[in-house]
Each structure stands twice: as structure tokens, then as C-alpha cells.
PDB file of C-alpha atoms and ligand atoms in Angstrom:
ATOM      1  CA  MET A   1     103.133  95.144  97.577  1.00  0.00           C
ATOM      2  CA  SER A   2     103.754  98.406  95.760  1.00  0.00           C
ATOM      3  CA  VAL A   3     104.755 101.600  97.546  1.00  0.00           C
ATOM      4  CA  ASN A   4     101.361 103.154  96.813  1.00  0.00           C
ATOM      5  CA  LYS A   5      99.484 102.921 100.115  1.00  0.00           C
ATOM      6  CA  LYS A   6      96.036 103.780  98.806  1.00  0.00           C
ATOM      7  CA  PRO A   7      93.460 101.051  99.378  1.00  0.00           C
ATOM      8  CA  ILE A   8      92.833  98.685  96.497  1.00  0.00           C
ATOM      9  CA  TYR A   9      89.233  97.511  96.112  1.00  0.00           C
ATOM     10  CA  PHE A  10      88.169  94.075  94.966  1.00  0.00           C
ATOM     11  CA  ALA A  11      84.421  94.070  94.451  1.00  0.00           C
ATOM     12  CA  ALA A  12      82.258  91.079  93.519  1.00  0.00           C
ATOM     13  CA  ASN A  13      79.070  91.645  91.541  1.00  0.00           C
ATOM     14  CA  TRP A  14      77.180  88.370  91.726  1.00  0.00           C
ATOM     15  CA  LYS A  15      74.276  89.673  89.630  1.00  0.00           C
ATOM     16  CA  LEU A  16      71.326  87.245  89.736  1.00  0.00           C
ATOM     17  CA  ASN A  17      73.393  84.276  90.910  1.00  0.00           C
ATOM     18  CA  LYS A  18      73.524  82.241  94.155  1.00  0.00           C
ATOM     19  CA  ASN A  19      70.894  81.470  96.761  1.00  0.00           C
ATOM     20  CA  PRO A  20      71.353  81.917 100.545  1.00  0.00           C
ATOM     21  CA  LYS A  21      72.778  78.400 100.961  1.00  0.00           C
ATOM     22  CA  GLU A  22      75.328  78.954  98.187  1.00  0.00           C
ATOM     23  CA  THR A  23      76.120  82.366  99.655  1.00  0.00           C
ATOM     24  CA  ARG A  24      76.927  80.837 103.044  1.00  0.00           C
ATOM     25  CA  GLU A  25      79.029  78.111 101.426  1.00  0.00           C
ATOM     26  CA  PHE A  26      80.970  80.714  99.433  1.00  0.00           C
ATOM     27  CA  PHE A  27      81.782  82.834 102.486  1.00  0.00           C
ATOM     28  CA  GLU A  28      82.670  79.849 104.640  1.00  0.00           C
ATOM     29  CA  GLN A  29      85.412  78.867 102.205  1.00  0.00           C
ATOM     30  CA  PHE A  30      86.365  82.418 101.155  1.00  0.00           C
ATOM     31  CA  LEU A  31      86.861  83.702 104.706  1.00  0.00           C
ATOM     32  CA  LYS A  32      88.918  80.642 105.589  1.00  0.00           C
ATOM     33  CA  GLU A  33      91.307  81.312 102.698  1.00  0.00           C
ATOM     34  CA  LEU A  34      91.335  85.121 102.655  1.00  0.00           C
ATOM     35  CA  PRO A  35      94.645  86.408 103.997  1.00  0.00           C
ATOM     36  CA  ALA A  36      94.769  89.391 106.364  1.00  0.00           C
ATOM     37  CA  PHE A  37      95.094  92.273 103.914  1.00  0.00           C
ATOM     38  CA  LYS A  38      97.010  95.393 104.895  1.00  0.00           C
ATOM     39  CA  ARG A  39      95.383  97.742 102.433  1.00  0.00           C
ATOM     40  CA  SER A  40      92.991  95.820 100.190  1.00  0.00           C
ATOM     41  CA  GLN A  41      89.276  96.139 100.737  1.00  0.00           C
ATOM     42  CA  VAL A  42      86.942  93.379  99.575  1.00  0.00           C
ATOM     43  CA  ILE A  43      83.326  94.238  98.716  1.00  0.00           C
ATOM     44  CA  VAL A  44      80.485  91.891  97.787  1.00  0.00           C
ATOM     45  CA  PHE A  45      77.214  92.738  96.041  1.00  0.00           C
ATOM     46  CA  PRO A  46      74.997  89.642  96.381  1.00  0.00           C
ATOM     47  CA  PRO A  47      71.484  89.444  94.905  1.00  0.00           C
ATOM     48  CA  SER A  48      68.906  91.008  97.245  1.00  0.00           C
ATOM     49  CA  THR A  49      67.587  87.588  98.336  1.00  0.00           C
ATOM     50  CA  CYS A  50      71.055  86.844  99.763  1.00  0.00           C
ATOM     51  CA  LEU A  51      71.624  90.112 101.648  1.00  0.00           C
ATOM     52  CA  GLU A  52      70.580  88.627 104.968  1.00  0.00           C
ATOM     53  CA  ALA A  53      72.825  85.572 104.608  1.00  0.00           C
ATOM     54  CA  THR A  54      75.655  87.931 103.610  1.00  0.00           C
ATOM     55  CA  SER A  55      75.091  90.210 106.606  1.00  0.00           C
ATOM     56  CA  GLN A  56      75.269  87.208 108.933  1.00  0.00           C
ATOM     57  CA  CYS A  57      78.377  85.714 107.334  1.00  0.00           C
ATOM     58  CA  LEU A  58      80.304  89.016 107.224  1.00  0.00           C
ATOM     59  CA  LEU A  59      79.278  90.382 110.616  1.00  0.00           C
ATOM     60  CA  ASP A  60      82.687  90.151 112.303  1.00  0.00           C
ATOM     61  CA  THR A  61      84.821  90.693 109.214  1.00  0.00           C
ATOM     62  CA  GLU A  62      86.460  93.678 107.532  1.00  0.00           C
ATOM     63  CA  MET A  63      84.587  93.033 104.297  1.00  0.00           C
ATOM     64  CA  LEU A  64      82.042  95.498 102.959  1.00  0.00           C
ATOM     65  CA  TRP A  65      78.775  94.477 101.324  1.00  0.00           C
ATOM     66  CA  GLY A  66      75.617  95.959  99.897  1.00  0.00           C
ATOM     67  CA  SER A  67      72.882  95.719  97.298  1.00  0.00           C
ATOM     68  CA  GLN A  68      73.266  95.791  93.501  1.00  0.00           C
ATOM     69  CA  ASN A  69      70.648  98.506  93.159  1.00  0.00           C
ATOM     70  CA  CYS A  70      68.055 100.380  95.231  1.00  0.00           C
ATOM     71  CA  TYR A  71      65.212 102.824  94.893  1.00  0.00           C
ATOM     72  CA  SER A  72      65.455 106.556  95.563  1.00  0.00           C
ATOM     73  CA  ALA A  73      63.217 106.373  98.639  1.00  0.00           C
ATOM     74  CA  ALA A  74      63.516 104.427 101.865  1.00  0.00           C
ATOM     75  CA  HIS A  75      59.989 102.970 101.992  1.00  0.00           C
ATOM     76  CA  GLY A  76      56.662 103.132 100.230  1.00  0.00           C
ATOM     77  CA  ALA A  77      54.560 101.789  97.385  1.00  0.00           C
ATOM     78  CA  PHE A  78      57.433 100.759  95.112  1.00  0.00           C
ATOM     79  CA  THR A  79      56.760  97.128  94.283  1.00  0.00           C
ATOM     80  CA  GLY A  80      59.839  95.094  93.502  1.00  0.00           C
ATOM     81  CA  GLU A  81      62.398  97.641  94.673  1.00  0.00           C
ATOM     82  CA  THR A  82      65.203  97.351  97.245  1.00  0.00           C
ATOM     83  CA  SER A  83      65.450  99.777 100.165  1.00  0.00           C
ATOM     84  CA  ALA A  84      68.882 101.272 100.840  1.00  0.00           C
ATOM     85  CA  GLN A  85      67.595 102.128 104.316  1.00  0.00           C
ATOM     86  CA  THR A  86      67.073  98.410 104.949  1.00  0.00           C
ATOM     87  CA  VAL A  87      70.574  97.652 103.631  1.00  0.00           C
ATOM     88  CA  LYS A  88      71.814 100.133 106.218  1.00  0.00           C
ATOM     89  CA  ASP A  89      69.601  98.665 108.975  1.00  0.00           C
ATOM     90  CA  MET A  90      71.143  95.255 108.192  1.00  0.00           C
ATOM     91  CA  ALA A  91      74.611  96.779 108.717  1.00  0.00           C
ATOM     92  CA  GLY A  92      75.401  96.969 104.982  1.00  0.00           C
ATOM     93  CA  HIS A  93      77.882  99.555 103.763  1.00  0.00           C
ATOM     94  CA  ILE A  94      77.403 100.331 100.107  1.00  0.00           C
ATOM     95  CA  VAL A  95      75.039 100.304  97.120  1.00  0.00           C
ATOM     96  CA  LEU A  96      76.017  99.626  93.502  1.00  0.00           C
ATOM     97  CA  LEU A  97      74.323 102.051  91.103  1.00  0.00           C
ATOM     98  CA  GLY A  98      74.074 102.558  87.366  1.00  0.00           C
ATOM     99  CA  HIS A  99      75.384  99.150  86.290  1.00  0.00           C
ATOM    100  CA  SER A 100      75.114  98.857  82.505  1.00  0.00           C
ATOM    101  CA  GLU A 101      72.606  96.005  82.900  1.00  0.00           C
ATOM    102  CA  ARG A 102      70.386  98.396  84.888  1.00  0.00           C
ATOM    103  CA  ARG A 103      70.843 101.054  82.215  1.00  0.00           C
ATOM    104  CA  THR A 104      70.171  98.826  79.197  1.00  0.00           C
ATOM    105  CA  LEU A 105      67.828  96.051  80.418  1.00  0.00           C
ATOM    106  CA  PHE A 106      65.859  98.121  82.940  1.00  0.00           C
ATOM    107  CA  LEU A 107      66.065 101.463  81.133  1.00  0.00           C
ATOM    108  CA  GLU A 108      67.520 103.466  84.000  1.00  0.00           C
ATOM    109  CA  ASN A 109      68.628 106.890  82.839  1.00  0.00           C
ATOM    110  CA  ASP A 110      71.338 109.205  84.180  1.00  0.00           C
ATOM    111  CA  GLU A 111      68.884 111.358  86.136  1.00  0.00           C
ATOM    112  CA  PHE A 112      67.312 108.398  87.939  1.00  0.00           C
ATOM    113  CA  ILE A 113      70.738 106.962  88.769  1.00  0.00           C
ATOM    114  CA  ALA A 114      71.845 110.384  90.006  1.00  0.00           C
ATOM    115  CA  SER A 115      68.821 110.739  92.282  1.00  0.00           C
ATOM    116  CA  LYS A 116      69.440 107.293  93.744  1.00  0.00           C
ATOM    117  CA  THR A 117      73.116 108.058  94.293  1.00  0.00           C
ATOM    118  CA  SER A 118      72.412 111.194  96.283  1.00  0.00           C
ATOM    119  CA  PHE A 119      69.644 109.428  98.208  1.00  0.00           C
ATOM    120  CA  VAL A 120      71.948 106.556  99.218  1.00  0.00           C
ATOM    121  CA  GLN A 121      74.624 109.029 100.287  1.00  0.00           C
ATOM    122  CA  SER A 122      72.071 110.912 102.399  1.00  0.00           C
ATOM    123  CA  LEU A 123      71.862 107.709 104.453  1.00  0.00           C
ATOM    124  CA  ASN A 124      75.634 107.870 104.871  1.00  0.00           C
ATOM    125  CA  LEU A 125      76.163 104.724 102.841  1.00  0.00           C
ATOM    126  CA  LYS A 126      78.921 104.444 100.237  1.00  0.00           C
ATOM    127  CA  THR A 127      77.949 104.468  96.558  1.00  0.00           C
ATOM    128  CA  MET A 128      79.688 102.643  93.720  1.00  0.00           C
ATOM    129  CA  LEU A 129      78.688 104.339  90.486  1.00  0.00           C
ATOM    130  CA  CYS A 130      79.162 102.379  87.249  1.00  0.00           C
ATOM    131  CA  ILE A 131      79.819 104.223  84.017  1.00  0.00           C
ATOM    132  CA  GLY A 132      81.042 103.066  80.628  1.00  0.00           C
ATOM    133  CA  GLU A 133      80.635 103.297  76.884  1.00  0.00           C
ATOM    134  CA  THR A 134      79.211 100.804  74.384  1.00  0.00           C
ATOM    135  CA  LEU A 135      81.320  99.449  71.516  1.00  0.00           C
ATOM    136  CA  LYS A 136      79.497 101.717  69.071  1.00  0.00           C
ATOM    137  CA  GLU A 137      80.255 104.758  71.204  1.00  0.00           C
ATOM    138  CA  ARG A 138      83.926 103.784  71.463  1.00  0.00           C
ATOM    139  CA  GLU A 139      84.175 103.218  67.725  1.00  0.00           C
ATOM    140  CA  SER A 140      82.702 106.617  67.024  1.00  0.00           C
ATOM    141  CA  ASN A 141      85.217 108.211  69.408  1.00  0.00           C
ATOM    142  CA  ASP A 142      82.503 109.170  71.873  1.00  0.00           C
ATOM    143  CA  THR A 143      83.940 107.422  74.934  1.00  0.00           C
ATOM    144  CA  ASN A 144      84.874 110.602  76.815  1.00  0.00           C
ATOM    145  CA  LYS A 145      81.639 112.309  75.891  1.00  0.00           C
ATOM    146  CA  VAL A 146      79.613 109.391  77.283  1.00  0.00           C
ATOM    147  CA  LEU A 147      81.677 109.132  80.460  1.00  0.00           C
ATOM    148  CA  SER A 148      81.404 112.849  81.005  1.00  0.00           C
ATOM    149  CA  LYS A 149      77.618 112.857  80.547  1.00  0.00           C
ATOM    150  CA  GLN A 150      77.111 109.892  82.891  1.00  0.00           C
ATOM    151  CA  LEU A 151      79.348 111.493  85.515  1.00  0.00           C
ATOM    152  CA  LYS A 152      77.905 114.994  85.215  1.00  0.00           C
ATOM    153  CA  ALA A 153      74.377 113.850  85.979  1.00  0.00           C
ATOM    154  CA  VAL A 154      75.581 112.477  89.313  1.00  0.00           C
ATOM    155  CA  LEU A 155      78.095 115.202  90.116  1.00  0.00           C
ATOM    156  CA  SER A 156      75.423 117.863  89.715  1.00  0.00           C
ATOM    157  CA  GLN A 157      73.682 116.377  92.784  1.00  0.00           C
ATOM    158  CA  LYS A 158      74.715 116.759  96.398  1.00  0.00           C
ATOM    159  CA  ILE A 159      77.539 114.207  96.433  1.00  0.00           C
ATOM    160  CA  ASP A 160      80.146 113.509  99.090  1.00  0.00           C
ATOM    161  CA  PRO A 161      83.414 112.442  97.432  1.00  0.00           C
ATOM    162  CA  ASN A 162      84.279 110.435 100.551  1.00  0.00           C
ATOM    163  CA  LEU A 163      81.294 108.180  99.881  1.00  0.00           C
ATOM    164  CA  LEU A 164      81.946 107.812  96.166  1.00  0.00           C
ATOM    165  CA  ILE A 165      83.625 104.979  94.291  1.00  0.00           C
ATOM    166  CA  ILE A 166      83.543 104.911  90.481  1.00  0.00           C
ATOM    167  CA  ALA A 167      83.538 101.684  88.474  1.00  0.00           C
ATOM    168  CA  TYR A 168      84.567 102.180  84.855  1.00  0.00           C
ATOM    169  CA  GLU A 169      83.011  99.303  82.950  1.00  0.00           C
ATOM    170  CA  PRO A 170      83.165  99.444  79.161  1.00  0.00           C
ATOM    171  CA  VAL A 171      79.916  97.751  78.138  1.00  0.00           C
ATOM    172  CA  TRP A 172      81.677  95.804  75.387  1.00  0.00           C
ATOM    173  CA  ALA A 173      83.940  94.152  77.977  1.00  0.00           C
ATOM    174  CA  ILE A 174      81.220  93.012  80.398  1.00  0.00           C
ATOM    175  CA  GLY A 175      80.718  89.261  80.332  1.00  0.00           C
ATOM    176  CA  THR A 176      82.277  89.029  76.878  1.00  0.00           C
ATOM    177  CA  GLY A 177      85.767  87.835  77.720  1.00  0.00           C
ATOM    178  CA  LYS A 178      87.029  90.956  75.880  1.00  0.00           C
ATOM    179  CA  VAL A 179      89.025  92.897  78.418  1.00  0.00           C
ATOM    180  CA  ALA A 180      90.100  96.492  77.808  1.00  0.00           C
ATOM    181  CA  SER A 181      93.818  96.813  77.223  1.00  0.00           C
ATOM    182  CA  VAL A 182      95.793  98.389  80.047  1.00  0.00           C
ATOM    183  CA  ALA A 183      96.267 101.477  77.874  1.00  0.00           C
ATOM    184  CA  GLN A 184      92.544 101.769  77.072  1.00  0.00           C
ATOM    185  CA  ALA A 185      91.564 101.345  80.715  1.00  0.00           C
ATOM    186  CA  GLN A 186      94.207 103.748  81.992  1.00  0.00           C
ATOM    187  CA  GLU A 187      93.210 106.373  79.427  1.00  0.00           C
ATOM    188  CA  ALA A 188      89.556 106.197  80.503  1.00  0.00           C
ATOM    189  CA  HIS A 189      90.443 106.209  84.226  1.00  0.00           C
ATOM    190  CA  LYS A 190      92.682 109.232  83.733  1.00  0.00           C
ATOM    191  CA  PHE A 191      89.882 111.042  81.934  1.00  0.00           C
ATOM    192  CA  ILE A 192      87.423 110.185  84.731  1.00  0.00           C
ATOM    193  CA  ARG A 193      89.963 111.454  87.277  1.00  0.00           C
ATOM    194  CA  SER A 194      90.252 114.723  85.346  1.00  0.00           C
ATOM    195  CA  GLU A 195      86.460 115.148  85.449  1.00  0.00           C
ATOM    196  CA  LEU A 196      86.501 114.571  89.206  1.00  0.00           C
ATOM    197  CA  GLU A 197      89.284 117.164  89.482  1.00  0.00           C
ATOM    198  CA  LEU A 198      87.126 119.747  87.741  1.00  0.00           C
ATOM    199  CA  LYS A 199      84.523 119.218  90.436  1.00  0.00           C
ATOM    200  CA  TRP A 200      86.632 118.793  93.576  1.00  0.00           C
ATOM    201  CA  GLY A 201      90.246 119.665  92.746  1.00  0.00           C
ATOM    202  CA  ALA A 202      93.252 117.381  92.337  1.00  0.00           C
ATOM    203  CA  GLU A 203      93.775 116.431  95.964  1.00  0.00           C
ATOM    204  CA  ILE A 204      90.255 115.111  96.546  1.00  0.00           C
ATOM    205  CA  ALA A 205      90.004 113.556  93.066  1.00  0.00           C
ATOM    206  CA  ALA A 206      93.195 111.590  93.703  1.00  0.00           C
ATOM    207  CA  GLU A 207      91.528 109.895  96.682  1.00  0.00           C
ATOM    208  CA  ILE A 208      88.374 108.744  94.864  1.00  0.00           C
ATOM    209  CA  PRO A 209      88.762 105.068  93.954  1.00  0.00           C
ATOM    210  CA  ILE A 210      88.225 104.306  90.274  1.00  0.00           C
ATOM    211  CA  LEU A 211      87.765 100.573  89.682  1.00  0.00           C
ATOM    212  CA  TYR A 212      87.905  98.772  86.363  1.00  0.00           C
ATOM    213  CA  GLY A 213      85.267  96.177  85.441  1.00  0.00           C
ATOM    214  CA  GLY A 214      84.736  93.974  82.407  1.00  0.00           C
ATOM    215  CA  SER A 215      86.064  90.421  82.060  1.00  0.00           C
ATOM    216  CA  VAL A 216      88.571  90.766  84.905  1.00  0.00           C
ATOM    217  CA  LYS A 217      90.171  87.365  85.494  1.00  0.00           C
ATOM    218  CA  PRO A 218      93.053  86.085  87.623  1.00  0.00           C
ATOM    219  CA  ASP A 219      95.340  86.177  84.583  1.00  0.00           C
ATOM    220  CA  ASN A 220      94.762  89.836  83.637  1.00  0.00           C
ATOM    221  CA  ALA A 221      94.279  91.408  87.091  1.00  0.00           C
ATOM    222  CA  LYS A 222      97.925  92.041  87.948  1.00  0.00           C
ATOM    223  CA  GLU A 223      98.708  93.777  84.690  1.00  0.00           C
ATOM    224  CA  LEU A 224      95.662  96.078  84.937  1.00  0.00           C
ATOM    225  CA  LEU A 225      96.376  96.915  88.552  1.00  0.00           C
ATOM    226  CA  ALA A 226      99.793  98.269  87.637  1.00  0.00           C
ATOM    227  CA  ALA A 227      98.134 101.194  85.792  1.00  0.00           C
ATOM    228  CA  ALA A 228      98.410 104.459  87.703  1.00  0.00           C
ATOM    229  CA  ASP A 229      94.692 105.264  87.909  1.00  0.00           C
ATOM    230  CA  ILE A 230      93.246 101.774  88.414  1.00  0.00           C
ATOM    231  CA  ASN A 231      92.397 101.370  92.096  1.00  0.00           C
ATOM    232  CA  GLY A 232      90.803  97.938  91.957  1.00  0.00           C
ATOM    233  CA  PHE A 233      88.154  95.907  90.181  1.00  0.00           C
ATOM    234  CA  LEU A 234      84.459  95.216  89.927  1.00  0.00           C
ATOM    235  CA  VAL A 235      84.282  91.536  89.005  1.00  0.00           C
ATOM    236  CA  GLY A 236      81.260  89.666  87.664  1.00  0.00           C
ATOM    237  CA  GLY A 237      81.709  86.112  86.364  1.00  0.00           C
ATOM    238  CA  ALA A 238      85.078  85.464  88.010  1.00  0.00           C
ATOM    239  CA  SER A 239      83.735  86.471  91.438  1.00  0.00           C
ATOM    240  CA  LEU A 240      81.308  83.553  91.590  1.00  0.00           C
ATOM    241  CA  GLN A 241      83.946  80.941  92.411  1.00  0.00           C
ATOM    242  CA  VAL A 242      86.028  81.269  95.548  1.00  0.00           C
ATOM    243  CA  ASP A 243      89.253  80.267  93.802  1.00  0.00           C
ATOM    244  CA  SER A 244      89.069  82.770  90.961  1.00  0.00           C
ATOM    245  CA  PHE A 245      87.870  85.686  93.119  1.00  0.00           C
ATOM    246  CA  LEU A 246      90.580  84.967  95.705  1.00  0.00           C
ATOM    247  CA  ALA A 247      93.204  84.838  92.971  1.00  0.00           C
ATOM    248  CA  ILE A 248      92.068  88.279  91.766  1.00  0.00           C
ATOM    249  CA  CYS A 249      92.144  89.639  95.322  1.00  0.00           C
ATOM    250  CA  MET A 250      95.729  88.408  95.586  1.00  0.00           C
ATOM    251  CA  ALA A 251      96.775  90.423  92.536  1.00  0.00           C
ATOM    252  CA  ASP A 252      97.845  93.328  94.733  1.00  0.00           C
TER     253      ASP A 252
HETATM  254  P1  PGA E 301      82.245  90.457  84.154  1.00  0.00           P
HETATM  255  O1  PGA E 301      81.153  91.480  84.759  1.00  0.00           O
HETATM  256  O2  PGA E 301      83.418  90.455  85.092  1.00  0.00           O
HETATM  257  O3  PGA E 301      81.535  89.123  84.124  1.00  0.00           O
HETATM  258  O4  PGA E 301      82.604  90.951  82.807  1.00  0.00           O
HETATM  259  C1  PGA E 301      81.535  92.689  85.329  1.00  0.00           C
HETATM  260  C2  PGA E 301      80.322  93.446  85.776  1.00  0.00           C
HETATM  261  O5  PGA E 301      79.284  93.372  85.102  1.00  0.00           O
HETATM  262  O6  PGA E 301      80.345  94.142  86.811  1.00  0.00           O
END
């Protein structure tokens, strides 16, 4: 373990995978094999149909869990949406917001994501905000501009830095097997940290976890984690199997 005592986060984004039975089977094996971590924090975002199974399996554990999305209101005539209030009622801890699949496939814009983020925080739940550039934006040297715009929309709301986790996920690295190099990831994380500093100052910004996501695998996790501003991972494909997710969690 390194001398840095800040928590390291290992978050699983299962997307639209697993049913309640598979969820229970995953946790039965995962919890059996998970060592007692001193500083690492494991988070799981199951599909909404598996939130109840997750809440039951993780009841007496240190793991955090929550939904992959939610609406910006607790209840009402919002067919097909997930209530963050219900996630909280079920003893959930966190909501994932602004994932690039929500932005591109479901046309969520920065303002909508920002309103949901502040709503979730008003319930005193943690928020994991995903931001990241497309390949085209990177190639036209617009990475920082995009990150800044995505962040600003959220940071202009009433946001508690203690409830905020950022996941930097370059869109071109998600599910493609193309992982950002350590230098590319570190450069983006450092820029994100500098934006957070502008808002809250260096001391608070240093405490906000910034996770990397995009084709994280057991064989690239250790190298990425050595970068100064990478505080953990948001893992998609490799979080679906116990063995590969555990191997990533052991990278610390
Ligand atoms: P991936 O997905 O690990 O399969 O690239 C990451 C994510 O979408 O959060």
C-alpha cells in the first residue's frame, strides 16, 4: 500500500446487465473473496431492477451502492424514471449521473444532469458525476473545454463537495478496449482538479475523488492508479465478473 492514505474507490457500473438472481450470486462470491480493505471503498451501480437484491446482499457490509441514474424529483408522473428518494429509503448511498451513455443515447444535457445532481445531494446522498470528451473533441484539442463546460453546469448549482465524486471517462475509451494512457488520464484529472480548485480552493479540491473510467482491466489498473490525481476507477465490462472486478480492487 502506498503512503497516500486517501480512500481509493473501485466502482462497478453494471449498466443493463444482470438480473436479481445473478446479482445475488455475484455478491455471494464477491463478499466471500473480498479482503478487509483499510482504505479502499467499493461501490456498485446495479440496474434498477436489481437494487433491492443489492440492498439485501450489502446490508451488513462496508460497500456502497446506488442507482445508475435518477430523476430530478422524488415522486410523481415521471413514467420510467428512478427515484433517488427510494434509493435512499432502501439504504442506498449514491447515484451515478451524467454517464456518457445517458448523454448520447438518452440525450441528457448538462443542465438536466446538473439539476439531478443538486437534487440527489439535497437528499444527502453522494453523487458520482461522469464527464469526458469524445474522440473528435480530443482530436480537435477541445478536451479541456468540454470538461470545463460539463463541470461548470454542475458547479453552478448548490453542490456539497463532500458529496461529490467525479468520474473522468473519455467516451472513446468506454467499452472499446482503448484505455487512456497514464499521461492522458493524469493530464485530464489534473485539469479537473484545477477546475475544482477554482470553485472551492486547493484544500477542498484535493479531497474530491476523481476516478478514471474507460476499459479499466486488471492488467492496466495498477499503472493508472499510480498517477497522482487518479483516486480510483469506474469499471464497466470488467466489473461483471467477480474475478476481474476483484483483481481490479486489489490493484491498490
Ligand atoms: P468500460 O465502461 O469499463 O466497459 O469501458 C466504463 C463505463 O462505462 O463506466
